[in-house]
Short mmCIF file of C-alpha atoms in Angstrom, two decimals:
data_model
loop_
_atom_site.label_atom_id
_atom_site.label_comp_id
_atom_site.label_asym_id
_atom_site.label_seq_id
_atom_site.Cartn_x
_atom_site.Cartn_y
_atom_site.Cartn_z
CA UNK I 175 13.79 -9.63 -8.83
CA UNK I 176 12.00 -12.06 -6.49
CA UNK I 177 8.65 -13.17 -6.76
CA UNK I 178 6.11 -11.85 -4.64
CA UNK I 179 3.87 -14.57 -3.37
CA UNK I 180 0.30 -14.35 -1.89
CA UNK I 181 -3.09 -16.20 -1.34
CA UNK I 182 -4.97 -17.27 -3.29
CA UNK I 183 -8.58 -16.01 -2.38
CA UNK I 184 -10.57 -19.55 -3.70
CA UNK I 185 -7.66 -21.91 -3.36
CA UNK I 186 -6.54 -20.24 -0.42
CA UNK I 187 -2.86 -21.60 -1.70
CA UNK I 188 0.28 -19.51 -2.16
CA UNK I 189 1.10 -18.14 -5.54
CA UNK I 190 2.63 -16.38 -7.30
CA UNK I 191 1.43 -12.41 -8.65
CA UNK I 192 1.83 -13.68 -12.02
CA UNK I 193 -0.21 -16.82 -11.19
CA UNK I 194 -2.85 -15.12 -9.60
CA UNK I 195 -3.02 -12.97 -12.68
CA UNK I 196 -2.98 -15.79 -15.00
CA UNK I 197 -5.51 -17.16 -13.05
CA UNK I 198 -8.07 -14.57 -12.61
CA UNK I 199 -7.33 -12.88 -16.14
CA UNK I 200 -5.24 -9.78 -15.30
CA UNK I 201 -2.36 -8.16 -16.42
CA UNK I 202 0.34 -8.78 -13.77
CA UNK I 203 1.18 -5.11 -13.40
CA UNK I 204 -2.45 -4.19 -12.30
CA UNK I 205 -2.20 -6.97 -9.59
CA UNK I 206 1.30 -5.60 -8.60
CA UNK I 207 0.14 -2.10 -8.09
CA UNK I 208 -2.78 -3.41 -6.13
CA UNK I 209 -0.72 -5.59 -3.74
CA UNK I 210 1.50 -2.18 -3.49
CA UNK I 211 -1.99 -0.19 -2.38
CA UNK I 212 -2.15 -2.90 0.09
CA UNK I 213 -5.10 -4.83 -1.23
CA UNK I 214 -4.99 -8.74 -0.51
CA UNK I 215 -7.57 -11.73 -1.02
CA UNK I 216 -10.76 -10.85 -2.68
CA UNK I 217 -10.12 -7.06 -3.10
CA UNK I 218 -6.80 -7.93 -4.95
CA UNK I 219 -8.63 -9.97 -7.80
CA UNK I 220 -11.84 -8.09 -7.98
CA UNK I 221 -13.22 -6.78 -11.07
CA UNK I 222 -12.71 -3.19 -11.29
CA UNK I 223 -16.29 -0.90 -11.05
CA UNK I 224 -15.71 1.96 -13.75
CA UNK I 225 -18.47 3.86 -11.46
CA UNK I 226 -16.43 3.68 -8.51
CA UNK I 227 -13.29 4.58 -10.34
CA UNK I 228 -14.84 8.01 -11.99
CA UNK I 229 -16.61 8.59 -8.87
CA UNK I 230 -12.97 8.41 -7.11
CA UNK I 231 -11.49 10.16 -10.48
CA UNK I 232 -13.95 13.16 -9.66
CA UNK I 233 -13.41 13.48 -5.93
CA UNK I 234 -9.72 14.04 -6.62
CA UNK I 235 -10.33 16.77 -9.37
CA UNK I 236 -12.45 18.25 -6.98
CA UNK I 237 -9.68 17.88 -4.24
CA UNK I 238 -7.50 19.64 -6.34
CA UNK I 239 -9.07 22.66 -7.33
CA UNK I 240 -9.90 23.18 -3.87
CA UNK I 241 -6.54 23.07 -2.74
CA UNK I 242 -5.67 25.61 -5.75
CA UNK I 243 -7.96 28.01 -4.93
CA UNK I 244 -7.30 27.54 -1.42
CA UNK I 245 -3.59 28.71 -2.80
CA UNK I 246 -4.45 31.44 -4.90
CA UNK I 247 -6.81 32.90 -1.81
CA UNK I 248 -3.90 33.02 1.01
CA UNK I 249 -1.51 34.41 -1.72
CA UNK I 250 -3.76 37.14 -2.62
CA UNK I 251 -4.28 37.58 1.27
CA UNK I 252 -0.67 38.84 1.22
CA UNK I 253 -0.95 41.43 -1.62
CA UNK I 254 -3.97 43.44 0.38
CA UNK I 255 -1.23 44.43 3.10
CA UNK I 256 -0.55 48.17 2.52
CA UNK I 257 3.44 47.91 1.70
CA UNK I 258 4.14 50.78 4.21
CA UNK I 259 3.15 48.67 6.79
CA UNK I 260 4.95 45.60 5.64
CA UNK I 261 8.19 47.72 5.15
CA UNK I 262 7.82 50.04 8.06
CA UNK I 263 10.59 49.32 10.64
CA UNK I 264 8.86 51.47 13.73
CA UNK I 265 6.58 48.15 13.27
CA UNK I 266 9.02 45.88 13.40
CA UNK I 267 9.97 43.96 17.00
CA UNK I 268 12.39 46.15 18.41
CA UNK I 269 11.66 49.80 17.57
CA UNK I 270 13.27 52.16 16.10
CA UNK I 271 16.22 51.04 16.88
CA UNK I 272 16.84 49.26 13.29
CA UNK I 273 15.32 52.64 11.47
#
């Protein structure tokens, strides 16, 4: 696997992930997942804010029992269709010509 190299945000020389990490005092699989996310210079090496990250944390829960509901409301939609009009052919495009 090659190295991934990147600047250094107080240097402002190339390095190394693992460098930076040794450097700054992070694991080099944190700083790997954050150069993935796309974060560079400063927001790379930054100290992480545990307010931030529940406030994020939250937002998604709440994203996702939104979207769940949002599920369980259009598939209940379905089920207040009388069946005799799902199933009745006269309905259907064409006539009666499939009855």
């Amino acid at each position: 696997m090659s190295a991934i190299y990147t600047t250094d945000p107080a240097t402002k020389e190339s390095v190394t992930l693992s460098e930076l990490a040794k450097r700054y005092g992070f694991n080099v699989s944190s700083l790997s997942v954050r150069y993935r996310d796309g974060k560079r210079g400063h927001a790379l090496v930054a100290k992480p804010d545990p307010t931030a990250r529940l406030e994020a944390q939250k937002a998604k829960a709440k994203a996702a029992i939104e979207r769940q509901q949002a599920i369980l409301t259009a598939s209940a939609f379905g089920l207040t269709r009388p069946l005799n009009h799902i199933a009745d052919a006269r309905k259907m495009a064409g006539g009666d010509q499939h009855a």
